[in-house]
Short mmCIF file of N, CA and C in Angstrom, two decimals:
data_model
loop_
_atom_site.label_atom_id
_atom_site.label_comp_id
_atom_site.label_asym_id
_atom_site.label_seq_id
_atom_site.Cartn_x
_atom_site.Cartn_y
_atom_site.Cartn_z
N UNK A 1 0.84 -1.18 0.00
CA UNK A 1 0.00 0.00 0.00
C UNK A 1 0.88 1.24 0.00
N UNK A 2 0.41 2.26 -0.68
CA UNK A 2 1.14 3.52 -0.64
C UNK A 2 0.91 4.17 0.72
N UNK A 3 1.76 5.13 1.03
CA UNK A 3 1.70 5.77 2.34
C UNK A 3 0.36 6.45 2.57
N UNK A 4 -0.15 7.20 1.58
CA UNK A 4 -1.42 7.91 1.76
C UNK A 4 -2.59 6.95 1.92
N UNK A 5 -2.55 5.83 1.21
CA UNK A 5 -3.62 4.86 1.35
C UNK A 5 -3.59 4.20 2.72
N UNK A 6 -2.41 3.97 3.26
CA UNK A 6 -2.30 3.40 4.60
C UNK A 6 -2.87 4.36 5.64
N UNK A 7 -2.56 5.63 5.49
CA UNK A 7 -3.07 6.64 6.43
C UNK A 7 -4.60 6.72 6.32
N UNK A 8 -5.10 6.77 5.09
CA UNK A 8 -6.56 6.83 4.89
C UNK A 8 -7.24 5.60 5.48
N UNK A 9 -6.68 4.42 5.22
CA UNK A 9 -7.27 3.18 5.76
C UNK A 9 -7.26 3.18 7.28
N UNK A 10 -6.17 3.64 7.86
CA UNK A 10 -6.07 3.68 9.33
C UNK A 10 -7.12 4.63 9.92
N UNK A 11 -7.26 5.81 9.36
CA UNK A 11 -8.24 6.75 9.90
C UNK A 11 -9.67 6.29 9.66
N UNK A 12 -9.94 5.65 8.54
CA UNK A 12 -11.28 5.12 8.30
C UNK A 12 -11.61 4.03 9.33
N UNK A 13 -10.63 3.17 9.62
CA UNK A 13 -10.86 2.11 10.61
C UNK A 13 -11.00 2.70 12.01
N UNK A 14 -10.19 3.69 12.34
CA UNK A 14 -10.30 4.34 13.66
C UNK A 14 -11.66 4.99 13.82
N UNK A 15 -12.16 5.64 12.76
CA UNK A 15 -13.49 6.24 12.81
C UNK A 15 -14.57 5.21 13.05
N UNK A 16 -14.45 4.06 12.39
CA UNK A 16 -15.42 2.99 12.61
C UNK A 16 -15.36 2.47 14.04
N UNK A 17 -14.15 2.25 14.55
CA UNK A 17 -13.99 1.73 15.91
C UNK A 17 -14.52 2.73 16.94
N UNK A 18 -14.29 4.01 16.71
CA UNK A 18 -14.78 5.02 17.66
C UNK A 18 -16.31 5.03 17.71
N UNK A 19 -16.94 4.82 16.56
CA UNK A 19 -18.41 4.74 16.54
C UNK A 19 -18.91 3.50 17.27
N UNK A 20 -18.22 2.38 17.06
CA UNK A 20 -18.66 1.12 17.68
C UNK A 20 -18.46 1.15 19.19
N UNK A 21 -17.36 1.75 19.65
CA UNK A 21 -17.07 1.76 21.09
C UNK A 21 -18.15 2.50 21.87
N UNK A 22 -18.56 3.66 21.38
CA UNK A 22 -19.51 4.46 22.15
C UNK A 22 -20.97 4.17 21.81
N UNK A 23 -21.23 3.31 20.85
CA UNK A 23 -22.60 3.00 20.46
C UNK A 23 -23.43 2.39 21.60
N UNK A 24 -22.91 1.42 22.37
CA UNK A 24 -23.73 0.87 23.46
C UNK A 24 -24.13 1.90 24.52
N UNK A 25 -23.28 2.87 24.78
CA UNK A 25 -23.63 3.91 25.77
C UNK A 25 -24.80 4.74 25.28
N UNK A 26 -24.83 5.03 23.98
CA UNK A 26 -25.91 5.83 23.44
C UNK A 26 -27.21 5.03 23.39
N UNK A 27 -27.12 3.74 23.12
CA UNK A 27 -28.32 2.90 23.13
C UNK A 27 -28.88 2.81 24.54
N UNK A 28 -27.99 2.69 25.51
CA UNK A 28 -28.42 2.58 26.91
C UNK A 28 -29.17 3.83 27.37
N UNK A 29 -28.76 4.99 26.87
CA UNK A 29 -29.42 6.24 27.30
C UNK A 29 -30.53 6.67 26.32
N UNK A 30 -30.91 5.82 25.37
CA UNK A 30 -32.01 6.04 24.45
C UNK A 30 -31.84 7.31 23.61
N UNK A 31 -30.64 7.57 23.15
CA UNK A 31 -30.39 8.70 22.26
C UNK A 31 -30.56 8.24 20.82
N UNK A 32 -31.78 8.26 20.34
CA UNK A 32 -32.09 7.70 19.03
C UNK A 32 -31.38 8.45 17.91
N UNK A 33 -31.42 9.76 17.94
CA UNK A 33 -30.77 10.55 16.89
C UNK A 33 -29.27 10.31 16.84
N UNK A 34 -28.67 10.25 18.00
CA UNK A 34 -27.23 10.00 18.07
C UNK A 34 -26.91 8.59 17.57
N UNK A 35 -27.75 7.63 17.93
CA UNK A 35 -27.53 6.24 17.48
C UNK A 35 -27.62 6.14 15.96
N UNK A 36 -28.60 6.80 15.37
CA UNK A 36 -28.75 6.77 13.92
C UNK A 36 -27.57 7.44 13.23
N UNK A 37 -27.13 8.57 13.76
CA UNK A 37 -25.99 9.26 13.17
C UNK A 37 -24.71 8.43 13.30
N UNK A 38 -24.52 7.79 14.45
CA UNK A 38 -23.33 6.97 14.65
C UNK A 38 -23.35 5.75 13.74
N UNK A 39 -24.53 5.15 13.54
CA UNK A 39 -24.63 4.02 12.62
C UNK A 39 -24.32 4.47 11.20
N UNK A 40 -24.83 5.62 10.78
CA UNK A 40 -24.58 6.15 9.45
C UNK A 40 -23.09 6.45 9.25
N UNK A 41 -22.49 7.13 10.21
CA UNK A 41 -21.07 7.47 10.09
C UNK A 41 -20.19 6.22 10.20
N UNK A 42 -20.55 5.30 11.08
CA UNK A 42 -19.77 4.08 11.23
C UNK A 42 -19.80 3.21 9.99
N UNK A 43 -20.97 3.07 9.37
CA UNK A 43 -21.07 2.28 8.14
C UNK A 43 -20.32 2.96 7.00
N UNK A 44 -20.36 4.28 6.97
CA UNK A 44 -19.59 5.00 5.95
C UNK A 44 -18.09 4.79 6.12
N UNK A 45 -17.61 4.84 7.35
CA UNK A 45 -16.18 4.60 7.60
C UNK A 45 -15.80 3.16 7.28
N UNK A 46 -16.67 2.22 7.64
CA UNK A 46 -16.38 0.81 7.34
C UNK A 46 -16.34 0.58 5.83
N UNK A 47 -17.27 1.18 5.11
CA UNK A 47 -17.30 1.05 3.66
C UNK A 47 -16.03 1.61 3.03
N UNK A 48 -15.60 2.78 3.46
CA UNK A 48 -14.39 3.39 2.92
C UNK A 48 -13.15 2.58 3.29
N UNK A 49 -13.12 2.03 4.50
CA UNK A 49 -11.98 1.21 4.91
C UNK A 49 -11.86 -0.05 4.06
N UNK A 50 -12.96 -0.76 3.90
CA UNK A 50 -12.92 -1.99 3.11
C UNK A 50 -12.55 -1.69 1.66
N UNK A 51 -13.13 -0.63 1.10
CA UNK A 51 -12.79 -0.26 -0.28
C UNK A 51 -11.32 0.09 -0.43
N UNK A 52 -10.75 0.80 0.54
CA UNK A 52 -9.35 1.20 0.43
C UNK A 52 -8.40 0.00 0.57
N UNK A 53 -8.84 -1.05 1.26
CA UNK A 53 -8.00 -2.24 1.40
C UNK A 53 -8.18 -3.17 0.21
N UNK A 54 -9.41 -3.42 -0.19
CA UNK A 54 -9.69 -4.38 -1.26
C UNK A 54 -9.21 -3.87 -2.61
N UNK A 55 -9.42 -2.59 -2.90
CA UNK A 55 -9.12 -2.06 -4.23
C UNK A 55 -7.81 -1.30 -4.27
N UNK A 56 -6.87 -1.59 -3.41
CA UNK A 56 -5.58 -0.90 -3.38
C UNK A 56 -4.75 -1.29 -4.60
N UNK A 57 -4.68 -0.42 -5.60
CA UNK A 57 -3.91 -0.62 -6.83
C UNK A 57 -4.29 -1.91 -7.56
N UNK A 58 -5.54 -2.35 -7.41
CA UNK A 58 -6.01 -3.55 -8.07
C UNK A 58 -7.27 -3.18 -8.85
N UNK A 59 -7.29 -3.54 -10.10
CA UNK A 59 -8.43 -3.22 -10.94
C UNK A 59 -9.24 -4.45 -11.31
N UNK A 60 -8.87 -5.59 -10.79
CA UNK A 60 -9.64 -6.81 -11.00
C UNK A 60 -10.82 -6.83 -10.03
N UNK A 61 -11.92 -7.36 -10.46
CA UNK A 61 -13.10 -7.44 -9.61
C UNK A 61 -13.01 -8.71 -8.77
N UNK A 62 -12.32 -8.59 -7.64
CA UNK A 62 -12.13 -9.75 -6.76
C UNK A 62 -13.33 -10.01 -5.87
N UNK A 63 -14.18 -9.02 -5.70
CA UNK A 63 -15.31 -9.17 -4.80
C UNK A 63 -16.56 -8.58 -5.45
N UNK A 64 -17.18 -9.28 -6.41
CA UNK A 64 -18.33 -8.71 -7.10
C UNK A 64 -19.52 -8.45 -6.18
N UNK A 65 -19.69 -9.25 -5.16
CA UNK A 65 -20.80 -9.03 -4.23
C UNK A 65 -20.59 -7.73 -3.46
N UNK A 66 -19.34 -7.43 -3.11
CA UNK A 66 -19.05 -6.19 -2.39
C UNK A 66 -19.38 -4.98 -3.27
N UNK A 67 -19.18 -5.09 -4.57
CA UNK A 67 -19.55 -4.01 -5.48
C UNK A 67 -21.05 -3.77 -5.45
N UNK A 68 -21.83 -4.83 -5.39
CA UNK A 68 -23.28 -4.69 -5.32
C UNK A 68 -23.70 -4.02 -4.02
N UNK A 69 -23.02 -4.36 -2.94
CA UNK A 69 -23.34 -3.75 -1.65
C UNK A 69 -22.99 -2.26 -1.67
N UNK A 70 -21.87 -1.92 -2.27
CA UNK A 70 -21.40 -0.53 -2.26
C UNK A 70 -22.14 0.37 -3.25
N UNK A 71 -23.00 -0.19 -4.08
CA UNK A 71 -23.77 0.64 -5.01
C UNK A 71 -24.69 1.61 -4.29
N UNK A 72 -25.08 1.27 -3.06
CA UNK A 72 -25.95 2.18 -2.31
C UNK A 72 -25.16 3.29 -1.65
N UNK A 73 -23.85 3.24 -1.73
CA UNK A 73 -23.00 4.26 -1.11
C UNK A 73 -23.31 5.67 -1.52
N UNK A 74 -23.40 6.00 -2.82
CA UNK A 74 -23.70 7.38 -3.20
C UNK A 74 -25.07 7.84 -2.74
N UNK A 75 -25.98 6.92 -2.51
CA UNK A 75 -27.30 7.31 -2.02
C UNK A 75 -27.23 7.66 -0.54
N UNK A 76 -26.54 6.84 0.24
CA UNK A 76 -26.47 7.04 1.68
C UNK A 76 -25.40 8.04 2.11
N UNK A 77 -24.30 8.10 1.35
CA UNK A 77 -23.17 8.93 1.74
C UNK A 77 -22.86 9.92 0.63
N UNK A 78 -23.32 11.16 0.72
CA UNK A 78 -23.16 12.13 -0.37
C UNK A 78 -21.70 12.41 -0.74
N UNK A 79 -20.75 12.21 0.15
CA UNK A 79 -19.36 12.48 -0.20
C UNK A 79 -18.88 11.50 -1.27
N UNK A 80 -19.47 10.28 -1.32
CA UNK A 80 -19.13 9.34 -2.38
C UNK A 80 -19.62 9.83 -3.73
N UNK A 81 -20.77 10.48 -3.75
CA UNK A 81 -21.33 10.98 -5.00
C UNK A 81 -20.43 12.06 -5.59
N UNK A 82 -19.88 12.93 -4.75
CA UNK A 82 -18.99 13.98 -5.25
C UNK A 82 -17.69 13.39 -5.76
N UNK A 83 -17.21 12.33 -5.15
CA UNK A 83 -15.98 11.69 -5.60
C UNK A 83 -16.17 11.06 -6.98
N UNK A 84 -17.39 10.54 -7.25
CA UNK A 84 -17.65 9.94 -8.54
C UNK A 84 -17.70 11.00 -9.65
N UNK A 85 -18.15 12.20 -9.32
CA UNK A 85 -18.28 13.24 -10.33
C UNK A 85 -16.94 13.83 -10.75
N UNK A 86 -15.94 13.75 -9.89
CA UNK A 86 -14.63 14.33 -10.20
C UNK A 86 -13.82 13.47 -11.08
#
């Protein structure tokens, strides 16, 4: 992996872990809005992490099912939509 991809992957994974660690506390205190936002942000970080690891300088479709799962990314995560347009 290149240096920038390693840094991006690390921060995406850290973001996912931070959401997962504090999620039970928010569920316990019935913070529905916070739980929904943490689930949205956590899934976005997990999606970006897996994509940065699986597709690192590889253009072969090694995981066609993962591509089908990630098709909903631009719908759920607007930052993905802007990346596609550039």
